[in-house]
mmCIF file of C-alpha atoms and ligand atoms in Angstrom:
data_model
loop_
_atom_site.group_PDB
_atom_site.id
_atom_site.type_symbol
_atom_site.label_atom_id
_atom_site.label_comp_id
_atom_site.label_asym_id
_atom_site.label_seq_id
_atom_site.Cartn_x
_atom_site.Cartn_y
_atom_site.Cartn_z
ATOM 1 C CA MET A 129 -27.347 77.932 128.876
ATOM 2 C CA THR A 130 -29.599 81.104 127.671
ATOM 3 C CA VAL A 131 -29.127 84.266 129.912
ATOM 4 C CA ARG A 132 -32.797 84.777 131.195
ATOM 5 C CA ARG A 133 -32.125 86.864 134.160
ATOM 6 C CA VAL A 134 -29.445 89.321 135.415
ATOM 7 C CA VAL A 135 -29.896 90.500 138.915
ATOM 8 C CA SER A 136 -27.857 93.850 139.299
ATOM 9 C CA VAL A 137 -26.807 94.921 142.851
ATOM 10 C CA VAL A 138 -26.346 98.567 143.784
ATOM 11 C CA GLY A 139 -26.227 100.479 147.074
ATOM 12 C CA ALA A 140 -24.085 103.725 146.821
ATOM 13 C CA ARG A 141 -24.419 106.800 144.801
ATOM 14 C CA PRO A 142 -21.876 106.290 141.848
ATOM 15 C CA GLN A 143 -23.445 102.868 141.463
ATOM 16 C CA PHE A 144 -26.972 104.009 140.670
ATOM 17 C CA VAL A 145 -25.139 106.346 137.894
ATOM 18 C CA LYS A 146 -23.710 103.306 136.501
ATOM 19 C CA LEU A 147 -26.919 101.292 136.592
ATOM 20 C CA ALA A 148 -28.915 103.869 134.497
ATOM 21 C CA PRO A 149 -27.406 102.996 130.946
ATOM 22 C CA VAL A 150 -26.979 99.313 131.996
ATOM 23 C CA ALA A 151 -30.681 99.023 132.821
ATOM 24 C CA GLN A 152 -31.655 100.501 129.667
ATOM 25 C CA ALA A 153 -29.386 98.374 127.731
ATOM 26 C CA LEU A 154 -30.589 95.300 129.285
ATOM 27 C CA MET A 155 -34.428 96.228 129.042
ATOM 28 C CA ALA A 156 -36.231 94.104 126.608
ATOM 29 C CA ARG A 157 -33.276 91.968 126.177
ATOM 30 C CA CYS A 158 -33.631 89.818 129.446
ATOM 31 C CA ASP A 159 -35.365 89.798 132.807
ATOM 32 C CA HIS A 160 -33.504 92.564 134.835
ATOM 33 C CA VAL A 161 -34.084 92.326 138.467
ATOM 34 C CA ILE A 162 -32.592 95.437 140.597
ATOM 35 C CA VAL A 163 -31.502 95.008 144.036
ATOM 36 C CA HIS A 164 -30.833 98.148 146.279
ATOM 37 C CA THR A 165 -28.980 97.010 149.364
ATOM 38 C CA GLY A 166 -29.564 100.378 151.271
ATOM 39 C CA GLN A 167 -26.125 101.452 151.900
ATOM 40 C CA HIS A 168 -26.922 104.866 150.710
ATOM 41 C CA TYR A 169 -30.337 106.019 151.871
ATOM 42 C CA ASP A 170 -30.361 109.674 152.017
ATOM 43 C CA ALA A 171 -32.666 110.845 148.982
ATOM 44 C CA ARG A 172 -30.244 113.122 147.927
ATOM 45 C CA LEU A 173 -27.806 110.055 147.420
ATOM 46 C CA SER A 174 -30.347 107.662 146.321
ATOM 47 C CA ASP A 175 -33.920 108.403 145.294
ATOM 48 C CA ILE A 176 -33.015 111.531 143.233
ATOM 49 C CA PHE A 177 -30.634 109.324 140.889
ATOM 50 C CA PHE A 178 -33.488 106.898 140.196
ATOM 51 C CA GLU A 179 -35.817 109.947 139.206
ATOM 52 C CA ASP A 180 -33.438 112.033 137.153
ATOM 53 C CA LEU A 181 -31.825 109.234 135.423
ATOM 54 C CA ALA A 182 -34.961 107.018 134.474
ATOM 55 C CA ILE A 183 -33.921 104.026 136.452
ATOM 56 C CA PRO A 184 -36.532 101.459 137.247
ATOM 57 C CA SER A 185 -37.433 101.204 140.849
ATOM 58 C CA PRO A 186 -35.453 98.467 142.725
ATOM 59 C CA ASN A 187 -37.451 95.189 142.766
ATOM 60 C CA VAL A 188 -36.039 94.569 145.794
ATOM 61 C CA HIS A 189 -34.779 97.286 148.703
ATOM 62 C CA LEU A 190 -32.963 95.552 151.647
ATOM 63 C CA GLY A 191 -32.484 98.719 153.938
ATOM 64 C CA ILE A 192 -29.510 97.788 155.589
ATOM 65 C CA GLY A 193 -28.153 101.295 155.900
ATOM 66 C CA SER A 194 -25.040 102.532 157.651
ATOM 67 C CA GLY A 195 -22.512 100.544 159.921
ATOM 68 C CA PRO A 196 -18.935 99.465 160.670
ATOM 69 C CA HIS A 197 -17.556 97.519 157.501
ATOM 70 C CA GLY A 198 -17.906 94.222 158.925
ATOM 71 C CA ALA A 199 -21.459 94.484 160.231
ATOM 72 C CA GLN A 200 -22.672 96.451 157.121
ATOM 73 C CA THR A 201 -20.992 93.832 154.447
ATOM 74 C CA GLY A 202 -22.191 90.930 156.775
ATOM 75 C CA ALA A 203 -25.924 92.208 157.105
ATOM 76 C CA MET A 204 -25.758 92.568 153.121
ATOM 77 C CA LEU A 205 -24.443 89.175 152.521
ATOM 78 C CA SER A 206 -27.018 87.413 154.424
ATOM 79 C CA ALA A 207 -29.916 89.485 152.841
ATOM 80 C CA LEU A 208 -28.769 89.191 149.517
ATOM 81 C CA GLU A 209 -28.145 85.076 149.944
ATOM 82 C CA ALA A 210 -31.998 85.165 150.437
ATOM 83 C CA VAL A 211 -32.655 87.255 147.231
ATOM 84 C CA PHE A 212 -30.625 85.124 145.088
ATOM 85 C CA LEU A 213 -32.365 81.878 146.334
ATOM 86 C CA THR A 214 -35.518 83.490 145.496
ATOM 87 C CA GLU A 215 -34.391 85.034 141.949
ATOM 88 C CA ARG A 216 -31.938 82.620 141.137
ATOM 89 C CA PRO A 217 -29.919 84.811 138.558
ATOM 90 C CA ASP A 218 -28.284 83.436 135.248
ATOM 91 C CA TRP A 219 -25.710 86.581 136.163
ATOM 92 C CA VAL A 220 -25.172 88.524 139.199
ATOM 93 C CA LEU A 221 -23.974 91.834 138.063
ATOM 94 C CA VAL A 222 -21.807 94.014 140.737
ATOM 95 C CA TYR A 223 -20.874 97.522 140.164
ATOM 96 C CA GLY A 224 -17.220 99.141 141.320
ATOM 97 C CA ASP A 225 -15.904 98.844 144.719
ATOM 98 C CA THR A 226 -18.304 99.191 147.675
ATOM 99 C CA ASN A 227 -19.251 97.067 150.405
ATOM 100 C CA SER A 228 -22.390 96.262 148.767
ATOM 101 C CA THR A 229 -20.248 94.869 145.619
ATOM 102 C CA LEU A 230 -18.331 92.591 147.990
ATOM 103 C CA ALA A 231 -21.077 91.347 149.980
ATOM 104 C CA ALA A 232 -22.945 90.694 146.603
ATOM 105 C CA THR A 233 -19.923 88.918 145.095
ATOM 106 C CA LEU A 234 -19.364 86.760 148.176
ATOM 107 C CA ALA A 235 -23.290 85.778 148.392
ATOM 108 C CA ALA A 236 -23.136 84.730 144.730
ATOM 109 C CA VAL A 237 -19.971 82.764 144.432
ATOM 110 C CA LYS A 238 -20.867 80.687 147.733
ATOM 111 C CA MET A 239 -24.216 79.507 145.794
ATOM 112 C CA ARG A 240 -21.960 79.135 142.509
ATOM 113 C CA LEU A 241 -23.930 81.581 140.742
ATOM 114 C CA PRO A 242 -21.893 83.490 138.006
ATOM 115 C CA VAL A 243 -20.813 86.855 138.869
ATOM 116 C CA ALA A 244 -19.708 89.538 136.512
ATOM 117 C CA HIS A 245 -17.758 92.938 137.661
ATOM 118 C CA LEU A 246 -18.359 96.059 136.036
ATOM 119 C CA GLU A 247 -15.608 98.372 136.325
ATOM 120 C CA ALA A 248 -12.937 95.530 137.052
ATOM 121 C CA GLY A 249 -9.377 96.342 137.067
ATOM 122 C CA LEU A 250 -9.130 99.380 138.637
ATOM 123 C CA ARG A 251 -6.332 99.404 141.178
ATOM 124 C CA SER A 252 -4.987 102.227 143.616
ATOM 125 C CA PHE A 253 -2.322 99.856 145.246
ATOM 126 C CA ASN A 254 -3.142 101.433 148.220
ATOM 127 C CA ARG A 255 -4.252 98.570 150.737
ATOM 128 C CA THR A 256 -5.545 100.899 153.339
ATOM 129 C CA MET A 257 -8.544 101.787 151.314
ATOM 130 C CA PRO A 258 -11.686 99.821 151.766
ATOM 131 C CA GLU A 259 -12.552 100.074 148.275
ATOM 132 C CA GLU A 260 -9.124 98.579 147.302
ATOM 133 C CA HIS A 261 -10.080 95.448 149.352
ATOM 134 C CA ASN A 262 -13.313 95.058 147.815
ATOM 135 C CA ARG A 263 -12.536 95.627 144.224
ATOM 136 C CA VAL A 264 -9.405 93.172 144.429
ATOM 137 C CA LEU A 265 -11.336 90.652 146.022
ATOM 138 C CA THR A 266 -14.261 90.891 143.567
ATOM 139 C CA ASP A 267 -12.028 90.805 140.570
ATOM 140 C CA HIS A 268 -10.542 87.381 141.965
ATOM 141 C CA ALA A 269 -13.923 85.894 142.582
ATOM 142 C CA ALA A 270 -15.891 86.848 139.648
ATOM 143 C CA ASP A 271 -16.325 85.030 136.421
ATOM 144 C CA LEU A 272 -16.658 87.860 134.087
ATOM 145 C CA LEU A 273 -14.405 91.100 134.409
ATOM 146 C CA LEU A 274 -15.964 93.920 132.391
ATOM 147 C CA ALA A 275 -13.042 96.294 132.378
ATOM 148 C CA PRO A 276 -13.467 100.189 131.451
ATOM 149 C CA THR A 277 -10.233 100.655 130.193
ATOM 150 C CA GLN A 278 -7.101 99.402 128.164
ATOM 151 C CA ASN A 279 -5.291 99.879 131.472
ATOM 152 C CA ALA A 280 -7.550 97.820 133.676
ATOM 153 C CA VAL A 281 -7.375 95.029 131.013
ATOM 154 C CA ALA A 282 -3.463 95.206 131.314
ATOM 155 C CA LEU A 283 -3.733 95.323 135.174
ATOM 156 C CA LEU A 284 -5.893 92.354 135.312
ATOM 157 C CA ALA A 285 -3.484 90.316 132.899
ATOM 158 C CA ASN A 286 -0.979 91.023 135.477
ATOM 159 C CA GLU A 287 -3.132 88.906 138.191
ATOM 160 C CA GLY A 288 -3.757 86.211 135.727
ATOM 161 C CA LEU A 289 -7.050 87.060 134.925
ATOM 162 C CA SER A 290 -6.955 87.842 131.218
ATOM 163 C CA ASP A 291 -9.292 84.934 130.212
ATOM 164 C CA ARG A 292 -12.370 86.271 132.167
ATOM 165 C CA THR A 293 -11.461 89.885 130.928
ATOM 166 C CA VAL A 294 -13.731 91.789 128.306
ATOM 167 C CA HIS A 295 -13.048 95.454 127.433
ATOM 168 C CA VAL A 296 -16.131 97.282 127.489
ATOM 169 C CA GLY A 297 -15.420 100.969 128.355
ATOM 170 C CA ASP A 298 -16.854 103.118 130.871
ATOM 171 C CA VAL A 299 -20.667 103.128 131.380
ATOM 172 C CA MET A 300 -20.361 106.455 133.525
ATOM 173 C CA THR A 301 -18.915 108.196 130.402
ATOM 174 C CA ASP A 302 -22.365 106.779 128.358
ATOM 175 C CA VAL A 303 -24.380 108.859 131.240
ATOM 176 C CA CYS A 304 -21.944 111.961 131.619
ATOM 177 C CA LEU A 305 -21.829 112.570 127.791
ATOM 178 C CA ALA A 306 -25.622 112.190 127.398
ATOM 179 C CA VAL A 307 -26.733 114.238 130.317
ATOM 180 C CA ARG A 308 -23.950 117.180 129.336
ATOM 181 C CA ASP A 309 -25.922 117.527 126.274
ATOM 182 C CA GLU A 310 -29.185 117.626 127.927
ATOM 183 C CA VAL A 311 -28.621 120.182 130.817
ATOM 184 C CA ALA A 312 -26.344 122.803 128.658
ATOM 185 C CA GLY A 313 -29.148 125.424 128.961
ATOM 186 C CA ASP A 314 -30.062 124.905 132.418
ATOM 187 C CA PRO A 315 -29.728 127.274 135.141
ATOM 188 C CA VAL A 316 -26.605 126.494 137.540
ATOM 189 C CA PRO A 317 -28.122 124.918 140.386
ATOM 190 C CA PHE A 318 -27.008 127.674 142.992
ATOM 191 C CA GLU A 319 -26.091 131.204 143.386
ATOM 192 C CA VAL A 320 -22.681 132.128 142.829
ATOM 193 C CA ASP A 321 -21.013 135.254 141.697
ATOM 194 C CA GLY A 322 -18.223 134.946 138.888
ATOM 195 C CA GLU A 323 -15.678 132.235 138.974
ATOM 196 C CA PHE A 324 -15.710 129.226 141.195
ATOM 197 C CA LEU A 325 -14.327 125.750 142.099
ATOM 198 C CA LEU A 326 -16.583 122.616 142.481
ATOM 199 C CA ALA A 327 -15.198 120.636 145.249
ATOM 200 C CA THR A 328 -16.448 117.415 147.124
ATOM 201 C CA ILE A 329 -14.612 115.366 149.957
ATOM 202 C CA HIS A 330 -15.724 112.308 151.265
ATOM 203 C CA ARG A 331 -13.076 109.386 151.168
ATOM 204 C CA ALA A 332 -12.611 107.876 154.606
ATOM 205 C CA GLU A 333 -8.745 108.514 154.278
ATOM 206 C CA ASN A 334 -9.457 112.252 154.058
ATOM 207 C CA THR A 335 -12.331 112.548 156.404
ATOM 208 C CA ASP A 336 -11.970 109.989 159.136
ATOM 209 C CA ASP A 337 -8.704 111.554 160.842
ATOM 210 C CA PRO A 338 -9.220 115.057 162.207
ATOM 211 C CA GLU A 339 -5.773 116.440 161.666
ATOM 212 C CA ARG A 340 -6.148 115.422 157.880
ATOM 213 C CA LEU A 341 -9.457 116.841 157.732
ATOM 214 C CA ALA A 342 -8.883 119.893 159.414
ATOM 215 C CA SER A 343 -5.964 120.402 156.759
ATOM 216 C CA ILE A 344 -7.945 119.812 153.952
ATOM 217 C CA LEU A 345 -10.975 121.873 154.878
ATOM 218 C CA GLY A 346 -8.485 124.967 155.936
ATOM 219 C CA SER A 347 -6.547 124.548 152.680
ATOM 220 C CA ILE A 348 -9.462 124.912 150.705
ATOM 221 C CA ALA A 349 -10.805 127.584 152.778
ATOM 222 C CA SER A 350 -7.821 129.811 151.587
ATOM 223 C CA LEU A 351 -8.058 129.292 147.872
ATOM 224 C CA ASP A 352 -7.950 132.168 145.652
ATOM 225 C CA ARG A 353 -11.608 132.177 144.606
ATOM 226 C CA GLN A 354 -14.989 130.876 145.595
ATOM 227 C CA VAL A 355 -15.599 127.313 146.367
ATOM 228 C CA VAL A 356 -18.516 125.629 146.183
ATOM 229 C CA LEU A 357 -18.441 122.566 148.439
ATOM 230 C CA ALA A 358 -21.052 119.836 147.759
ATOM 231 C CA ALA A 359 -20.960 118.033 151.159
ATOM 232 C CA HIS A 360 -21.472 114.370 151.329
ATOM 233 C CA PRO A 361 -23.243 113.247 154.702
ATOM 234 C CA ARG A 362 -20.006 111.521 155.691
ATOM 235 C CA LEU A 363 -18.189 114.840 155.637
ATOM 236 C CA VAL A 364 -20.895 116.658 157.378
ATOM 237 C CA ALA A 365 -20.913 114.080 160.354
ATOM 238 C CA LYS A 366 -17.238 113.554 160.569
ATOM 239 C CA ALA A 367 -16.730 117.716 160.511
ATOM 240 C CA SER A 368 -19.358 117.943 163.176
ATOM 241 C CA GLU A 369 -17.948 115.303 165.197
ATOM 242 C CA PHE A 370 -14.749 117.087 165.201
ATOM 243 C CA GLY A 371 -15.805 120.584 165.829
ATOM 244 C CA LEU A 372 -14.815 121.662 162.262
ATOM 245 C CA LYS A 373 -16.645 124.302 160.411
ATOM 246 C CA LEU A 374 -17.302 123.619 156.498
ATOM 247 C CA ASP A 375 -18.509 126.973 155.908
ATOM 248 C CA ARG A 376 -15.604 129.436 156.417
ATOM 249 C CA GLY A 377 -13.238 131.188 154.005
ATOM 250 C CA VAL A 378 -13.969 131.288 150.397
ATOM 251 C CA VAL A 379 -16.147 127.890 151.043
ATOM 252 C CA ARG A 380 -20.249 127.896 150.582
ATOM 253 C CA VAL A 381 -21.311 124.653 151.354
ATOM 254 C CA VAL A 382 -24.186 123.042 149.368
ATOM 255 C CA ALA A 383 -26.237 119.707 149.815
ATOM 256 C CA PRO A 384 -25.229 116.973 147.730
ATOM 257 C CA LEU A 385 -25.847 117.741 143.929
ATOM 258 C CA ALA A 386 -28.359 115.433 141.642
ATOM 259 C CA TYR A 387 -26.640 114.173 138.685
ATOM 260 C CA PRO A 388 -27.698 116.647 136.167
ATOM 261 C CA GLN A 389 -26.933 119.473 138.780
ATOM 262 C CA LEU A 390 -23.405 118.008 139.170
ATOM 263 C CA ILE A 391 -22.756 118.318 135.366
ATOM 264 C CA ARG A 392 -24.409 121.570 135.029
ATOM 265 C CA ALA A 393 -22.239 123.104 137.993
ATOM 266 C CA LEU A 394 -18.946 121.390 136.730
ATOM 267 C CA LEU A 395 -19.682 122.784 133.021
ATOM 268 C CA ALA A 396 -20.179 126.550 134.815
ATOM 269 C CA SER A 397 -16.810 125.918 137.189
ATOM 270 C CA SER A 398 -13.405 126.865 136.281
ATOM 271 C CA GLY A 399 -12.124 123.424 137.886
ATOM 272 C CA VAL A 400 -12.707 120.817 140.298
ATOM 273 C CA VAL A 401 -11.177 119.839 143.893
ATOM 274 C CA THR A 402 -12.216 116.362 144.676
ATOM 275 C CA ASP A 403 -11.147 112.724 146.030
ATOM 276 C CA SER A 404 -14.087 111.178 144.090
ATOM 277 C CA GLY A 405 -13.171 108.924 141.330
ATOM 278 C CA GLY A 406 -16.442 109.680 139.059
ATOM 279 C CA LEU A 407 -15.918 113.403 139.454
ATOM 280 C CA GLN A 408 -12.178 113.203 138.371
ATOM 281 C CA LYS A 409 -13.459 111.444 135.154
ATOM 282 C CA GLU A 410 -16.328 113.864 134.510
ATOM 283 C CA ALA A 411 -14.082 116.540 135.064
ATOM 284 C CA PHE A 412 -11.721 115.085 132.402
ATOM 285 C CA LEU A 413 -14.414 114.519 129.916
ATOM 286 C CA LEU A 414 -16.180 118.029 130.084
ATOM 287 C CA GLU A 415 -12.296 119.448 130.113
ATOM 288 C CA ARG A 416 -12.200 121.202 133.235
ATOM 289 C CA ILE A 417 -8.940 121.122 135.381
ATOM 290 C CA CYS A 418 -9.184 118.841 138.294
ATOM 291 C CA THR A 419 -7.106 118.676 141.552
ATOM 292 C CA THR A 420 -7.365 115.382 143.298
ATOM 293 C CA ILE A 421 -6.528 115.189 147.053
ATOM 294 C CA ARG A 422 -5.229 111.931 147.180
ATOM 295 C CA THR A 423 -1.721 109.968 146.470
ATOM 296 C CA GLU A 424 -3.051 108.042 143.874
ATOM 297 C CA THR A 425 -5.905 107.569 141.429
ATOM 298 C CA GLU A 426 -7.331 104.600 139.689
ATOM 299 C CA TRP A 427 -8.382 106.451 136.850
ATOM 300 C CA VAL A 428 -4.584 107.011 135.550
ATOM 301 C CA GLU A 429 -5.729 108.186 132.046
ATOM 302 C CA THR A 430 -7.034 111.662 133.565
ATOM 303 C CA LEU A 431 -3.445 112.453 134.749
ATOM 304 C CA GLU A 432 -2.209 112.337 130.683
ATOM 305 C CA GLY A 433 -2.126 116.030 129.536
ATOM 306 C CA GLY A 434 -2.625 117.285 133.084
ATOM 307 C CA TRP A 435 -6.246 117.745 132.979
ATOM 308 C CA ASN A 436 -5.941 116.073 136.477
ATOM 309 C CA ARG A 437 -3.179 116.295 139.030
ATOM 310 C CA LEU A 438 -2.878 114.703 142.291
ATOM 311 C CA CYS A 439 -2.136 116.571 145.470
ATOM 312 C CA SER A 440 -0.578 114.499 147.945
ATOM 313 C CA ASP A 441 0.886 117.757 150.061
ATOM 314 C CA LEU A 442 -1.758 120.014 150.649
ATOM 315 C CA ARG A 443 0.771 123.043 150.541
ATOM 316 C CA ASN A 444 0.674 122.644 146.962
ATOM 317 C CA LEU A 445 -2.953 123.038 146.491
ATOM 318 C CA ALA A 446 -3.315 126.774 145.992
ATOM 319 C CA VAL A 447 -0.539 126.501 143.238
ATOM 320 C CA LEU A 448 -2.177 123.403 141.632
ATOM 321 C CA VAL A 449 -5.697 124.996 141.224
ATOM 322 C CA ARG A 450 -4.091 127.954 139.527
ATOM 323 C CA ARG A 451 -2.529 125.965 136.867
ATOM 324 C CA PRO A 452 -3.569 126.937 133.236
ATOM 325 C CA GLU A 453 -5.423 124.568 130.957
ATOM 326 C CA PRO A 454 -3.502 122.179 129.242
ATOM 327 C CA ALA A 455 -3.279 122.651 125.508
ATOM 328 C CA ALA A 456 -3.862 118.941 124.607
ATOM 329 C CA VAL A 457 -7.660 117.766 124.125
ATOM 330 C CA ALA A 458 -8.502 114.985 126.756
ATOM 331 C CA GLY A 459 -8.965 112.319 124.350
ATOM 332 C CA ALA A 460 -11.297 109.206 124.539
ATOM 333 C CA PRO A 461 -9.560 106.670 126.841
ATOM 334 C CA TYR A 462 -13.405 105.734 128.211
ATOM 335 C CA GLY A 463 -15.065 104.948 125.394
ATOM 336 C CA ARG A 464 -17.424 107.143 123.208
ATOM 337 C CA GLY A 465 -20.787 106.720 125.196
ATOM 338 C CA ASP A 466 -21.662 102.673 124.150
ATOM 339 C CA ALA A 467 -20.035 100.979 126.896
ATOM 340 C CA ALA A 468 -23.567 99.833 128.432
ATOM 341 C CA ALA A 469 -24.476 98.167 125.042
ATOM 342 C CA LEU A 470 -21.392 96.126 125.133
ATOM 343 C CA VAL A 471 -22.040 95.068 128.820
ATOM 344 C CA ALA A 472 -25.260 93.629 127.753
ATOM 345 C CA ASP A 473 -23.694 92.044 124.770
ATOM 346 C CA ALA A 474 -20.673 90.512 127.131
ATOM 347 C CA LEU A 475 -23.626 89.276 129.501
ATOM 348 C CA LEU A 476 -26.098 87.978 127.436
ATOM 349 C CA GLY A 477 -23.527 86.472 124.525
ATOM 350 C CA ALA A 478 -21.833 84.744 127.321
ATOM 351 C CA ARG A 479 -21.790 80.870 127.275
ATOM 352 C CA LEU A 480 -22.418 79.493 130.593
ATOM 353 C CA ALA A 481 -21.680 75.894 131.977
HETATM 354 C C1 UD1 B 1183 -19.212 104.670 149.766
HETATM 355 C C2 UD1 B 1183 -18.234 103.767 149.360
HETATM 356 C C3 UD1 B 1183 -17.155 104.481 148.537
HETATM 357 C C4 UD1 B 1183 -17.925 105.536 147.411
HETATM 358 C C5 UD1 B 1183 -19.002 106.392 148.121
HETATM 359 C C6 UD1 B 1183 -19.730 107.346 147.427
HETATM 360 C C7 UD1 B 1183 -17.539 101.792 150.612
HETATM 361 C C8 UD1 B 1183 -16.538 101.105 151.525
HETATM 362 N N1 UD1 B 1183 -17.218 103.225 150.087
HETATM 363 O O1 UD1 B 1183 -18.617 105.479 150.511
HETATM 364 O O2 UD1 B 1183 -16.169 103.667 147.802
HETATM 365 O O3 UD1 B 1183 -16.993 106.535 146.691
HETATM 366 O O4 UD1 B 1183 -19.758 105.530 148.736
HETATM 367 O O5 UD1 B 1183 -20.571 107.986 148.011
HETATM 368 O O6 UD1 B 1183 -18.380 100.991 150.152
HETATM 369 N N2 UD1 B 1183 -24.225 108.222 155.293
HETATM 370 C C9 UD1 B 1183 -25.550 109.270 155.460
HETATM 371 N N3 UD1 B 1183 -26.410 108.695 154.487
HETATM 372 C C10 UD1 B 1183 -26.366 107.932 153.675
HETATM 373 C C11 UD1 B 1183 -25.172 107.391 153.275
HETATM 374 C C12 UD1 B 1183 -24.093 107.703 154.243
HETATM 375 O O7 UD1 B 1183 -25.629 110.003 156.105
HETATM 376 O O8 UD1 B 1183 -27.470 107.963 152.391
HETATM 377 C C13 UD1 B 1183 -23.357 108.617 156.085
HETATM 378 C C14 UD1 B 1183 -23.223 107.782 157.455
HETATM 379 O O9 UD1 B 1183 -22.578 108.662 158.402
HETATM 380 C C15 UD1 B 1183 -21.978 106.714 157.146
HETATM 381 C C16 UD1 B 1183 -21.151 107.639 156.219
HETATM 382 O O10 UD1 B 1183 -21.809 108.406 155.400
HETATM 383 O O11 UD1 B 1183 -21.640 106.004 158.018
HETATM 384 C C17 UD1 B 1183 -20.333 106.410 155.449
HETATM 385 O O12 UD1 B 1183 -21.143 105.852 154.546
HETATM 386 P P1 UD1 B 1183 -21.043 104.559 153.502
HETATM 387 O O13 UD1 B 1183 -21.970 104.262 152.574
HETATM 388 O O14 UD1 B 1183 -20.356 103.728 154.719
HETATM 389 O O15 UD1 B 1183 -19.614 104.979 152.783
HETATM 390 P P2 UD1 B 1183 -19.210 106.309 152.148
HETATM 391 O O16 UD1 B 1183 -18.331 107.261 152.610
HETATM 392 O O17 UD1 B 1183 -20.611 106.777 151.267
#
């Protein structure tokens, strides 16, 4: 069967970044339908990514919004079934590890529609993370596993999934490298006086426990230099709920950054403190020291050579952010910026039963 129609399902900020090069690569090669679940709805987490990265507007917007995991995923599952019935895709393409990914996968497999999982094979081995449930379940249900790294290929093999796996590289690297070259001359998107660290915190395991969040915010506020904290709405909501102040000590809070602004800020910074997967990788690609406030990372390549270090004990944060830059160049474990073309080849060259 010839592949005529691919339906991409996205819903959360990092998925829009991944969609950008994939939409470009699929354009003119097949009918590409974009479905936005509405998991992220703030303009700064959604619309500006479509504008800045020249992504075609979604063909379908489900407007699901926030909610507890079951209710949010269930609402998406039901709405996506109706979309797939109308669109009848040859592939449903899902991105990463969000509730939008899991919902689309479930809806598709139950309709016997082929599912391709972009960013397959990542593992934290931390079964308390919602993202880990989502990515493991998706990998085991999907028909084509598009792995970003050789490590992901090996992890999928350990789970008996080799025959469905194709190594394509990391599509976020495609975007990061292209945007780096475009923004080099742009002004830094906030006023800052001298050296600074760029910080983001949004993961449930860091934000949803008041004591944990208080320690993180306290540790960041007492670092040895300015910290620009680009605050995700989840962080703002949780800090306010627990009566914690974000803007204190060396911390200066800014709204979530658009993608080109983020890359510009990262280039201007002397390092990163984060729990975001994407930002760990972007820091690595742009050779900025990253300190990750988590006990593990899915992007283990960033740890090699010391560009990224995990901070599982917050008492070590101040020392970790002061470490010198590694001598080793970061290398190219995520590809050289051509992953989206390989994704398109894998989808369109696939022989479907
Ligand atoms: C989701 C993903 C996470 C990804 C992150 C990127 C899941 C389980 N998690 O986490 O893997 O790293 O996106 O940002 O899918 N909110 C707003 N406006 C929005 C979106 C969210 O105010 O546009 C607030 C709401 O209070 C909401 C909370 O943030 O309840 C959490 O949002 P949600 O999309 O459920 O999870 P994220 O933390 O963004």
